[in-house]
GROMACS .gro file of C-alpha atoms in nm:
model
  456
    1MET     CA    1   1.263   7.125   0.113
    2GLU     CA    2   1.637   7.230   0.194
    3SER     CA    3   1.819   7.443  -0.059
    4ARG     CA    4   2.160   7.406  -0.228
    5PRO     CA    5   2.354   7.637  -0.445
    6PHE     CA    6   2.324   7.606  -0.849
    7GLY     CA    7   2.733   7.430  -0.861
    8GLU     CA    8   2.609   7.158  -0.603
    9ARG     CA    9   2.258   7.109  -0.794
   10SER     CA   10   2.433   7.058  -1.118
   11SER     CA   11   2.741   6.854  -1.047
   12SER     CA   12   2.464   6.576  -0.794
   13ARG     CA   13   2.239   6.615  -1.113
   14THR     CA   14   2.382   6.256  -1.292
   15ALA     CA   15   2.347   6.052  -0.932
   16VAL     CA   16   2.023   6.163  -0.891
   17LYS     CA   17   1.858   6.089  -1.196
   18GLN     CA   18   1.964   5.706  -1.155
   19MET     CA   19   1.764   5.706  -0.768
   20ASP     CA   20   1.456   5.551  -0.784
   21ASP     CA   21   1.303   5.842  -0.497
   22GLY     CA   22   1.066   6.001  -0.753
   23SER     CA   23   1.230   6.324  -0.827
   24PRO     CA   24   1.158   6.547  -1.096
   25SER     CA   25   1.450   6.493  -1.301
   26ARG     CA   26   1.386   6.129  -1.317
   27ARG     CA   27   0.997   6.138  -1.362
   28VAL     CA   28   1.015   6.436  -1.623
   29SER     CA   29   1.276   6.247  -1.872
   30GLY     CA   30   1.255   6.054  -2.194
   31PHE     CA   31   1.012   6.078  -2.407
   32CYS     CA   32   0.694   6.089  -2.186
   33SER     CA   33   0.753   6.444  -2.117
   34LEU     CA   34   0.516   6.772  -2.230
   35ARG     CA   35   0.852   6.917  -2.423
   36CYS     CA   36   0.909   6.553  -2.656
   37GLY     CA   37   0.550   6.638  -2.729
   38LEU     CA   38   0.558   6.981  -2.815
   39ALA     CA   39   0.862   6.952  -3.023
   40LEU     CA   40   0.665   6.601  -3.194
   41LEU     CA   41   0.398   6.860  -3.271
   42LEU     CA   42   0.661   7.118  -3.457
   43HIS     CA   43   0.744   6.789  -3.625
   44PHE     CA   44   0.382   6.754  -3.789
   45CYS     CA   45   0.376   7.133  -3.870
   46ASN     CA   46   0.713   7.144  -4.082
   47VAL     CA   47   0.586   6.807  -4.238
   48SER     CA   48   0.322   7.017  -4.356
   49MET     CA   49   0.472   7.348  -4.423
   50MET     CA   50   0.726   7.116  -4.656
   51SER     CA   51   0.457   6.971  -4.836
   52GLN     CA   52   0.279   7.209  -4.920
   53ARG     CA   53   0.616   7.351  -5.064
   54ALA     CA   54   0.767   7.002  -5.235
   55CYS     CA   55   0.448   6.924  -5.402
   56LEU     CA   56   0.502   7.194  -5.642
   57SER     CA   57   0.783   7.011  -5.782
   58LEU     CA   58   0.600   6.724  -5.915
   59THR     CA   59   0.235   6.882  -5.979
   60MET     CA   60   0.463   7.089  -6.195
   61VAL     CA   61   0.543   6.780  -6.490
   62ALA     CA   62   0.177   6.753  -6.462
   63MET     CA   63   0.055   7.130  -6.499
   64VAL     CA   64   0.292   7.199  -6.741
   65ASN     CA   65   0.241   7.096  -7.134
   66GLY     CA   66   0.590   6.899  -7.203
   67THR     CA   67   0.509   6.937  -7.604
   68GLY     CA   68   0.390   7.285  -7.652
   69PRO     CA   69   0.598   7.574  -7.792
   70GLN     CA   70   0.885   7.676  -7.537
   71GLY     CA   71   0.786   8.073  -7.448
   72SER     CA   72   0.403   8.072  -7.502
   73PRO     CA   73   0.208   8.268  -7.273
   74ASN     CA   74  -0.015   8.119  -6.998
   75THR     CA   75  -0.245   7.948  -7.169
   76SER     CA   76  -0.431   7.616  -7.135
   77ALA     CA   77  -0.339   7.354  -7.389
   78PRO     CA   78  -0.524   7.096  -7.588
   79GLU     CA   79  -0.422   6.799  -7.407
   80PRO     CA   80  -0.573   6.444  -7.346
   81LEU     CA   81  -0.503   6.528  -6.931
   82ASP     CA   82  -0.632   6.964  -7.023
   83ASP     CA   83  -0.982   6.940  -6.868
   84VAL     CA   84  -1.187   7.125  -6.544
   85LYS     CA   85  -0.959   6.883  -6.298
   86ASN     CA   86  -0.641   6.914  -6.506
   87PRO     CA   87  -0.575   7.209  -6.651
   88VAL     CA   88  -0.243   7.238  -6.880
   89TYR     CA   89  -0.052   7.576  -6.901
   90ASN     CA   90   0.249   7.643  -7.162
   91TRP     CA   91   0.538   7.781  -6.905
   92SER     CA   92   0.892   7.751  -7.075
   93PRO     CA   93   1.171   7.579  -6.843
   94GLN     CA   94   1.264   7.944  -6.770
   95THR     CA   95   0.909   8.001  -6.620
   96GLN     CA   96   0.870   7.713  -6.419
   97GLY     CA   97   1.252   7.755  -6.261
   98ILE     CA   98   1.111   8.100  -6.170
   99ILE     CA   99   0.813   7.974  -5.975
  100LEU     CA  100   0.964   7.636  -5.811
  101SER     CA  101   1.223   7.936  -5.712
  102SER     CA  102   1.007   8.195  -5.592
  103VAL     CA  103   0.905   8.034  -5.279
  104THR     CA  104   1.270   8.091  -5.205
  105TYR     CA  105   1.279   8.466  -5.248
  106GLY     CA  106   1.017   8.522  -5.004
  107MET     CA  107   1.202   8.250  -4.702
  108LEU     CA  108   1.494   8.488  -4.807
  109ILE     CA  109   1.354   8.806  -4.683
  110THR     CA  110   1.236   8.651  -4.382
  111GLN     CA  111   1.564   8.530  -4.213
  112VAL     CA  112   1.677   8.790  -4.052
  113PRO     CA  113   1.365   8.986  -3.922
  114VAL     CA  114   1.211   8.740  -3.742
  115GLY     CA  115   1.556   8.602  -3.589
  116TYR     CA  116   1.503   8.914  -3.426
  117LEU     CA  117   1.171   8.954  -3.363
  118SER     CA  118   1.113   8.605  -3.238
  119GLY     CA  119   1.352   8.707  -2.910
  120ILE     CA  120   1.075   9.050  -2.858
  121TYR     CA  121   0.734   8.893  -2.936
  122PRO     CA  122   0.498   8.593  -2.873
  123VAL     CA  123   0.656   8.295  -3.084
  124LYS     CA  124   0.342   8.118  -3.106
  125ASN     CA  125   0.136   8.349  -3.245
  126MET     CA  126   0.422   8.399  -3.521
  127VAL     CA  127   0.428   8.018  -3.592
  128GLY     CA  128   0.059   7.981  -3.570
  129SER     CA  129  -0.050   8.243  -3.795
  130ALA     CA  130   0.244   8.186  -4.102
  131LEU     CA  131   0.151   7.837  -4.061
  132LEU     CA  132  -0.185   7.908  -4.121
  133LEU     CA  133  -0.145   8.192  -4.387
  134SER     CA  134   0.067   7.950  -4.560
  135SER     CA  135  -0.207   7.670  -4.566
  136LEU     CA  136  -0.412   7.929  -4.718
  137LEU     CA  137  -0.244   8.017  -4.992
  138SER     CA  138  -0.171   7.663  -5.118
  139LEU     CA  139  -0.616   7.668  -5.055
  140LEU     CA  140  -0.538   7.943  -5.346
  141THR     CA  141  -0.298   7.843  -5.569
  142PRO     CA  142  -0.491   7.620  -5.858
  143LEU     CA  143  -0.699   7.998  -5.881
  144ALA     CA  144  -0.346   8.182  -5.907
  145ALA     CA  145  -0.223   7.972  -6.195
  146GLY     CA  146  -0.562   7.957  -6.379
  147VAL     CA  147  -0.498   8.402  -6.348
  148GLY     CA  148  -0.175   8.348  -6.435
  149GLU     CA  149   0.192   8.262  -6.422
  150SER     CA  150   0.230   8.583  -6.202
  151ALA     CA  151  -0.016   8.527  -6.006
  152VAL     CA  152   0.151   8.170  -5.900
  153ILE     CA  153   0.488   8.376  -5.822
  154ALA     CA  154   0.301   8.606  -5.528
  155CYS     CA  155   0.126   8.322  -5.408
  156ARG     CA  156   0.446   8.202  -5.361
  157VAL     CA  157   0.685   8.493  -5.309
  158ALA     CA  158   0.382   8.548  -4.987
  159GLN     CA  159   0.422   8.184  -4.877
  160GLY     CA  160   0.748   8.166  -4.891
  161LEU     CA  161   0.716   8.449  -4.637
  162SER     CA  162   0.482   8.266  -4.403
  163GLN     CA  163   0.738   7.916  -4.444
  164GLY     CA  164   1.019   8.176  -4.359
  165THR     CA  165   0.887   8.283  -4.034
  166VAL     CA  166   0.774   7.952  -3.928
  167LEU     CA  167   1.160   7.856  -3.980
  168VAL     CA  168   1.324   8.084  -3.856
  169ALA     CA  169   1.077   8.191  -3.489
  170GLN     CA  170   1.093   7.758  -3.437
  171HIS     CA  171   1.387   7.839  -3.291
  172THR     CA  172   1.352   8.006  -3.045
  173VAL     CA  173   1.078   7.834  -2.903
  174TRP     CA  174   1.402   7.583  -2.719
  175THR     CA  175   1.547   7.884  -2.521
  176LYS     CA  176   1.226   7.871  -2.281
  177TRP     CA  177   1.143   7.523  -2.381
  178ALA     CA  178   1.377   7.290  -2.442
  179PRO     CA  179   1.687   7.243  -2.139
  180PRO     CA  180   2.110   7.259  -2.244
  181GLN     CA  181   2.142   6.868  -2.257
  182GLU     CA  182   1.815   6.810  -2.443
  183ARG     CA  183   1.823   7.094  -2.712
  184GLY     CA  184   2.014   6.837  -2.991
  185ARG     CA  185   1.763   6.605  -2.942
  186LEU     CA  186   1.441   6.818  -2.918
  187THR     CA  187   1.550   6.994  -3.227
  188SER     CA  188   1.642   6.719  -3.418
  189LEU     CA  189   1.284   6.556  -3.338
  190SER     CA  190   1.106   6.882  -3.461
  191LEU     CA  191   1.359   6.977  -3.752
  192SER     CA  192   1.313   6.600  -3.882
  193GLY     CA  193   0.976   6.682  -3.941
  194LEU     CA  194   1.155   6.944  -4.301
  195MET     CA  195   1.328   6.602  -4.436
  196LEU     CA  196   1.005   6.403  -4.397
  197GLY     CA  197   0.786   6.662  -4.561
  198PRO     CA  198   0.901   6.636  -4.896
  199SER     CA  199   0.893   6.305  -4.908
  200VAL     CA  200   0.538   6.229  -4.781
  201ALA     CA  201   0.424   6.539  -5.070
  202LEU     CA  202   0.565   6.324  -5.304
  203CYS     CA  203   0.433   6.020  -5.259
  204VAL     CA  204   0.098   6.128  -5.221
  205THR     CA  205   0.116   6.368  -5.487
  206GLY     CA  206   0.208   6.112  -5.748
  207LEU     CA  207  -0.114   5.946  -5.657
  208ILE     CA  208  -0.366   6.222  -5.579
  209CYS     CA  209  -0.257   6.398  -5.931
  210GLN     CA  210  -0.336   6.032  -6.099
  211ALA     CA  211  -0.687   6.018  -5.951
  212LEU     CA  212  -0.838   6.337  -5.824
  213GLY     CA  213  -0.661   6.554  -6.062
  214TRP     CA  214  -0.344   6.857  -5.977
  215PRO     CA  215  -0.534   7.114  -5.781
  216MET     CA  216  -0.677   6.880  -5.494
  217VAL     CA  217  -0.244   6.815  -5.404
  218PHE     CA  218  -0.321   7.162  -5.276
  219TYR     CA  219  -0.668   7.162  -5.139
  220ILE     CA  220  -0.562   6.879  -4.911
  221PHE     CA  221  -0.262   6.987  -4.793
  222GLY     CA  222  -0.385   7.346  -4.761
  223ALA     CA  223  -0.656   7.193  -4.584
  224GLY     CA  224  -0.385   6.980  -4.357
  225GLY     CA  225  -0.208   7.282  -4.271
  226CYS     CA  226  -0.491   7.468  -4.116
  227THR     CA  227  -0.625   7.195  -3.899
  228LEU     CA  228  -0.270   7.173  -3.719
  229SER     CA  229  -0.195   7.578  -3.718
  230LEU     CA  230  -0.547   7.570  -3.514
  231CYS     CA  231  -0.347   7.293  -3.290
  232TRP     CA  232  -0.045   7.494  -3.244
  233PHE     CA  233  -0.285   7.765  -3.109
  234LEU     CA  234  -0.450   7.535  -2.896
  235LEU     CA  235  -0.144   7.315  -2.734
  236PHE     CA  236   0.158   7.496  -2.729
  237TYR     CA  237   0.205   7.798  -2.485
  238ASP     CA  238   0.504   8.044  -2.528
  239ASP     CA  239   0.635   7.952  -2.133
  240PRO     CA  240   0.693   7.625  -1.945
  241GLU     CA  241   0.511   7.850  -1.660
  242GLY     CA  242   0.174   7.943  -1.823
  243HIS     CA  243   0.145   7.608  -2.008
  244PRO     CA  244  -0.218   7.423  -1.820
  245CYS     CA  245  -0.104   7.092  -1.890
  246ILE     CA  246   0.261   7.082  -1.751
  247SER     CA  247   0.341   6.864  -1.437
  248PRO     CA  248   0.521   7.092  -1.147
  249ALA     CA  249   0.794   6.816  -1.188
  250GLU     CA  250   0.875   6.944  -1.552
  251LYS     CA  251   0.817   7.296  -1.492
  252GLU     CA  252   1.088   7.367  -1.231
  253PHE     CA  253   1.324   7.075  -1.432
  254ILE     CA  254   1.329   7.296  -1.697
  255ALA     CA  255   1.335   7.624  -1.517
  256SER     CA  256   1.661   7.500  -1.337
  257SER     CA  257   1.843   7.397  -1.636
  258LEU     CA  258   1.798   7.738  -1.754
  259VAL     CA  259   1.895   7.922  -1.478
  260GLU     CA  260   2.232   8.033  -1.644
  261GLN     CA  261   2.099   8.162  -1.877
  262ALA     CA  262   1.812   8.427  -1.721
  263GLY     CA  263   2.076   8.714  -1.774
  264SER     CA  264   2.111   8.677  -2.140
  265VAL     CA  265   1.725   8.797  -2.256
  266GLY     CA  266   1.728   9.150  -2.440
  267LYS     CA  267   2.096   9.216  -2.472
  268SER     CA  268   2.217   9.349  -2.760
  269VAL     CA  269   2.408   9.179  -3.083
  270PRO     CA  270   2.800   9.293  -3.148
  271ILE     CA  271   2.692   9.300  -3.507
  272ARG     CA  272   3.067   9.369  -3.563
  273ALA     CA  273   3.220   9.072  -3.380
  274VAL     CA  274   2.996   8.829  -3.576
  275LEU     CA  275   3.103   8.991  -3.917
  276LYS     CA  276   3.392   8.925  -3.827
  277SER     CA  277   3.394   8.597  -3.676
  278ARG     CA  278   3.516   8.261  -3.849
  279PRO     CA  279   3.307   8.036  -3.775
  280VAL     CA  280   2.998   8.198  -3.841
  281TRP     CA  281   3.081   8.208  -4.172
  282ALA     CA  282   3.189   7.816  -4.144
  283ILE     CA  283   2.884   7.730  -4.039
  284SER     CA  284   2.709   8.050  -4.348
  285LEU     CA  285   2.915   7.881  -4.640
  286GLY     CA  286   2.804   7.470  -4.508
  287CYS     CA  287   2.432   7.672  -4.541
  288PHE     CA  288   2.447   7.798  -4.804
  289ALA     CA  289   2.581   7.443  -5.009
  290PHE     CA  290   2.350   7.284  -4.834
  291SER     CA  291   2.052   7.498  -4.950
  292TRP     CA  292   2.246   7.471  -5.340
  293THR     CA  293   2.171   7.085  -5.301
  294ASN     CA  294   1.887   7.039  -5.158
  295HIS     CA  295   1.737   7.291  -5.403
  296VAL     CA  296   1.847   7.124  -5.711
  297MET     CA  297   1.764   6.745  -5.562
  298PHE     CA  298   1.424   6.966  -5.411
  299LEU     CA  299   1.276   7.121  -5.694
  300TYR     CA  300   1.441   6.992  -6.061
  301LEU     CA  301   1.425   6.629  -5.948
  302PRO     CA  302   1.077   6.514  -6.066
  303THR     CA  303   1.153   6.682  -6.399
  304PHE     CA  304   1.471   6.447  -6.428
  305ILE     CA  305   1.338   6.187  -6.316
  306SER     CA  306   1.080   6.254  -6.607
  307SER     CA  307   1.335   6.359  -6.908
  308LYS     CA  308   1.590   6.042  -6.806
  309LEU     CA  309   1.322   5.765  -6.716
  310HIS     CA  310   1.055   5.912  -6.852
  311VAL     CA  311   0.777   5.740  -6.618
  312ASN     CA  312   0.428   5.904  -6.515
  313VAL     CA  313   0.301   6.101  -6.298
  314ARG     CA  314   0.246   5.796  -6.024
  315GLU     CA  315   0.567   5.678  -6.072
  316ASN     CA  316   0.791   6.036  -6.053
  317GLY     CA  317   0.612   6.073  -5.728
  318LEU     CA  318   0.739   5.768  -5.547
  319LEU     CA  319   1.100   5.717  -5.681
  320SER     CA  320   1.114   6.137  -5.606
  321ALA     CA  321   1.027   6.038  -5.263
  322LEU     CA  322   1.281   5.803  -5.224
  323PRO     CA  323   1.556   5.974  -5.224
  324HIS     CA  324   1.365   6.298  -4.914
  325LEU     CA  325   1.258   5.997  -4.752
  326CYS     CA  326   1.659   5.834  -4.658
  327CYS     CA  327   1.772   6.227  -4.616
  328TRP     CA  328   1.541   6.186  -4.364
  329LEU     CA  329   1.604   5.874  -4.217
  330PHE     CA  330   1.951   5.953  -4.191
  331CYS     CA  331   1.960   6.252  -4.059
  332PRO     CA  332   2.639   6.427  -4.123
  333GLY     CA  333   2.768   6.554  -4.504
  334LEU     CA  334   2.881   6.805  -4.806
  335LEU     CA  335   3.181   6.572  -4.972
  336LEU     CA  336   2.963   6.277  -5.053
  337PRO     CA  337   2.634   6.423  -5.223
  338ALA     CA  338   2.923   6.601  -5.420
  339VAL     CA  339   3.074   6.237  -5.520
  340PHE     CA  340   2.712   6.098  -5.643
  341VAL     CA  341   2.583   6.343  -5.807
  342VAL     CA  342   2.885   6.327  -6.084
  343GLY     CA  343   2.815   5.967  -6.045
  344LEU     CA  344   2.456   6.060  -6.204
  345LEU     CA  345   2.652   6.223  -6.568
  346TYR     CA  346   2.824   5.903  -6.591
  347LEU     CA  347   2.553   5.681  -6.622
  348GLY     CA  348   2.407   5.583  -6.913
  349PRO     CA  349   2.003   5.553  -6.878
  350GLY     CA  350   1.945   5.264  -6.664
  351PHE     CA  351   1.646   5.275  -6.404
  352HIS     CA  352   1.825   5.102  -6.130
  353GLY     CA  353   2.177   5.266  -6.118
  354THR     CA  354   2.002   5.649  -6.133
  355ILE     CA  355   1.757   5.592  -5.884
  356ALA     CA  356   2.031   5.446  -5.644
  357CYS     CA  357   2.304   5.759  -5.716
  358LEU     CA  358   1.976   5.988  -5.660
  359THR     CA  359   1.888   5.826  -5.298
  360LEU     CA  360   2.247   5.817  -5.166
  361ALA     CA  361   2.323   6.184  -5.228
  362SER     CA  362   2.019   6.281  -5.041
  363ALA     CA  363   2.050   6.075  -4.823
  364THR     CA  364   2.376   6.182  -4.772
  365LEU     CA  365   2.303   6.522  -4.788
  366GLY     CA  366   2.090   6.463  -4.418
  367PHE     CA  367   2.432   6.413  -4.254
  368CYS     CA  368   2.490   6.752  -4.199
  369VAL     CA  369   2.128   6.901  -4.068
  370ALA     CA  370   2.198   6.812  -3.733
  371GLY     CA  371   2.524   7.006  -3.707
  372MET     CA  372   2.450   7.288  -3.889
  373VAL     CA  373   2.147   7.322  -3.671
  374ILE     CA  374   2.320   7.328  -3.362
  375ASN     CA  375   2.678   7.451  -3.418
  376PRO     CA  376   2.521   7.856  -3.349
  377LEU     CA  377   2.431   7.703  -3.032
  378ASP     CA  378   2.765   7.580  -2.923
  379ILE     CA  379   2.895   7.899  -3.014
  380ALA     CA  380   2.707   8.171  -2.895
  381PRO     CA  381   2.372   8.021  -2.703
  382ARG     CA  382   2.319   8.375  -2.642
  383TYR     CA  383   2.218   8.501  -2.965
  384TYR     CA  384   2.087   8.168  -3.150
  385GLY     CA  385   1.782   8.313  -3.247
  386PHE     CA  386   2.001   8.588  -3.453
  387LEU     CA  387   2.242   8.341  -3.555
  388LYS     CA  388   2.050   8.123  -3.666
  389GLY     CA  389   1.863   8.384  -3.934
  390VAL     CA  390   2.201   8.484  -4.069
  391THR     CA  391   2.278   8.162  -4.180
  392VAL     CA  392   2.005   8.091  -4.272
  393LEU     CA  393   1.995   8.398  -4.485
  394ILE     CA  394   2.327   8.308  -4.639
  395GLY     CA  395   2.178   7.934  -4.745
  396MET     CA  396   1.844   8.039  -4.871
  397THR     CA  397   2.083   8.252  -5.071
  398GLY     CA  398   2.269   7.932  -5.246
  399GLY     CA  399   1.880   7.797  -5.260
  400LEU     CA  400   1.781   8.102  -5.455
  401ILE     CA  401   2.050   8.076  -5.674
  402SER     CA  402   2.145   7.688  -5.770
  403SER     CA  403   1.669   7.696  -5.852
  404THR     CA  404   1.690   8.030  -6.069
  405LEU     CA  405   2.026   7.871  -6.267
  406ALA     CA  406   1.920   7.592  -6.330
  407GLY     CA  407   1.594   7.710  -6.472
  408ILE     CA  408   1.785   7.921  -6.656
  409ILE     CA  409   2.004   7.624  -6.783
  410LEU     CA  410   1.761   7.384  -6.867
  411ASN     CA  411   1.560   7.700  -7.076
  412GLN     CA  412   1.875   7.709  -7.288
  413ASP     CA  413   2.079   7.418  -7.359
  414PRO     CA  414   1.799   7.107  -7.229
  415GLU     CA  415   2.117   6.821  -7.370
  416ALA     CA  416   2.362   6.919  -7.142
  417ALA     CA  417   2.196   7.123  -6.845
  418TRP     CA  418   2.223   6.844  -6.570
  419SER     CA  419   2.627   6.815  -6.651
  420ALA     CA  420   2.658   7.197  -6.574
  421ILE     CA  421   2.399   7.205  -6.350
  422PHE     CA  422   2.548   6.922  -6.132
  423PHE     CA  423   2.900   6.975  -6.149
  424LEU     CA  424   2.811   7.300  -5.995
  425VAL     CA  425   2.667   7.110  -5.741
  426ALA     CA  426   2.999   6.908  -5.660
  427ALA     CA  427   3.194   7.241  -5.706
  428VAL     CA  428   2.981   7.436  -5.443
  429ASN     CA  429   2.954   7.153  -5.178
  430VAL     CA  430   3.355   7.026  -5.182
  431SER     CA  431   3.454   7.400  -5.165
  432SER     CA  432   3.236   7.481  -4.872
  433LEU     CA  433   3.363   7.203  -4.702
  434LEU     CA  434   3.734   7.253  -4.675
  435PHE     CA  435   3.648   7.636  -4.536
  436TYR     CA  436   3.439   7.403  -4.248
  437LEU     CA  437   3.706   7.173  -4.160
  438VAL     CA  438   3.991   7.393  -4.164
  439PHE     CA  439   3.760   7.724  -3.924
  440ALA     CA  440   3.504   7.602  -3.789
  441ALA     CA  441   3.485   7.534  -3.401
  442ALA     CA  442   3.235   7.407  -3.123
  443ASP     CA  443   3.285   7.662  -2.869
  444VAL     CA  444   3.169   7.933  -2.710
  445GLN     CA  445   3.274   8.221  -2.867
  446ALA     CA  446   3.456   8.520  -2.670
  447TRP     CA  447   3.182   8.769  -2.795
  448ALA     CA  448   2.905   8.570  -2.743
  449GLN     CA  449   3.014   8.449  -2.402
  450GLU     CA  450   2.875   8.560  -2.025
  451LYS     CA  451   3.082   8.921  -1.829
  452GLN     CA  452   2.890   8.788  -1.520
  453LEU     CA  453   3.010   8.409  -1.451
  454THR     CA  454   2.736   8.313  -1.267
  455ARG     CA  455   2.397   8.419  -1.146
  456LEU     CA  456   2.268   8.319  -0.776
   0.00000   0.00000   0.00000
């Protein structure tokens, strides 16, 4: 075969794709490639992980005795649903807030270390082991609830550690598997599972709680996660070169498209330049606002629906799932969620208006997901894993603050609590949006550029 310089081959790639000569570029394009199959596998792993995380926000409605005195010890209450299948606990709103936000504590710790380690150790083992651990902890959650709220918090923190590992480490997959021109599509496909997971969880959780009892929710989602972790270990390989099922054409296509990045492995991260970079802070504050809003909607939506609309747990699950489903379908925007959550405060107890505002707030929030995921890759592709860990760390801080603060506000003044919570959401979104509009960038920054322009 006649060899060509890299520049000539790159410039003629588009023309080659249009030919019907069976060239590698044509045969491996589209959704029939192995890399798309792996993105779909990662999508379902994210669905499973987020289902394990989201189900507690609705099962909490079934687990907690809403009529018991606040601040009571962690004991079962003599309610009609309080039986072997449905034990009920006297947890105050503040305790519930700590339990709901405890998974974020674990995720917060892992962001930067995992972002660094994922560039050194095999991603296959990191993601698979972390998903398996998260699933096993889900199976243990009902037992932990029987021990006490401290055990539940410890279990959820450990689950956050494992889920944070999956969340950060998976981005490194595409540094070896995704051609640069396909990273946006493959990343969006895999990460859309983060939006679909809560929708699936809330839809199914209400039905399971009503039919089988809330402990079965954790058993079912935990078993599903164990199955998916096994599939991950069997089907995923860290490098296309070692995968037994990849075609020679796809292997050649991926290798040729990534040849320019070969010199970036093992380079030290310019920490000082990263900390001084305004585009990095713009992305970080965007993640902060997204996580602040998402955690409030994610963790407290079932509680809000229960307190305002007074529906049963099955209907609560279906209504809570609708905003997350729309967020998954429309996966760009921080301004519109701020508008819609404030709109909730001026609605009466009407059913349709409340659900419409909640749905639109979550759906429009999904608009900014793809931009925040891809933007670090735009400005610093060489340090994407580390940069993603930093931005997600700052983002998770927003979620941690918002979820904990919401629990404290609800505990102190339940009547006026939702006004304070939603106005804070709007203020954080608008201020972060303004900073992002002024300082964000989409070109590779000077500190992230290769010193050697071409590698032959």
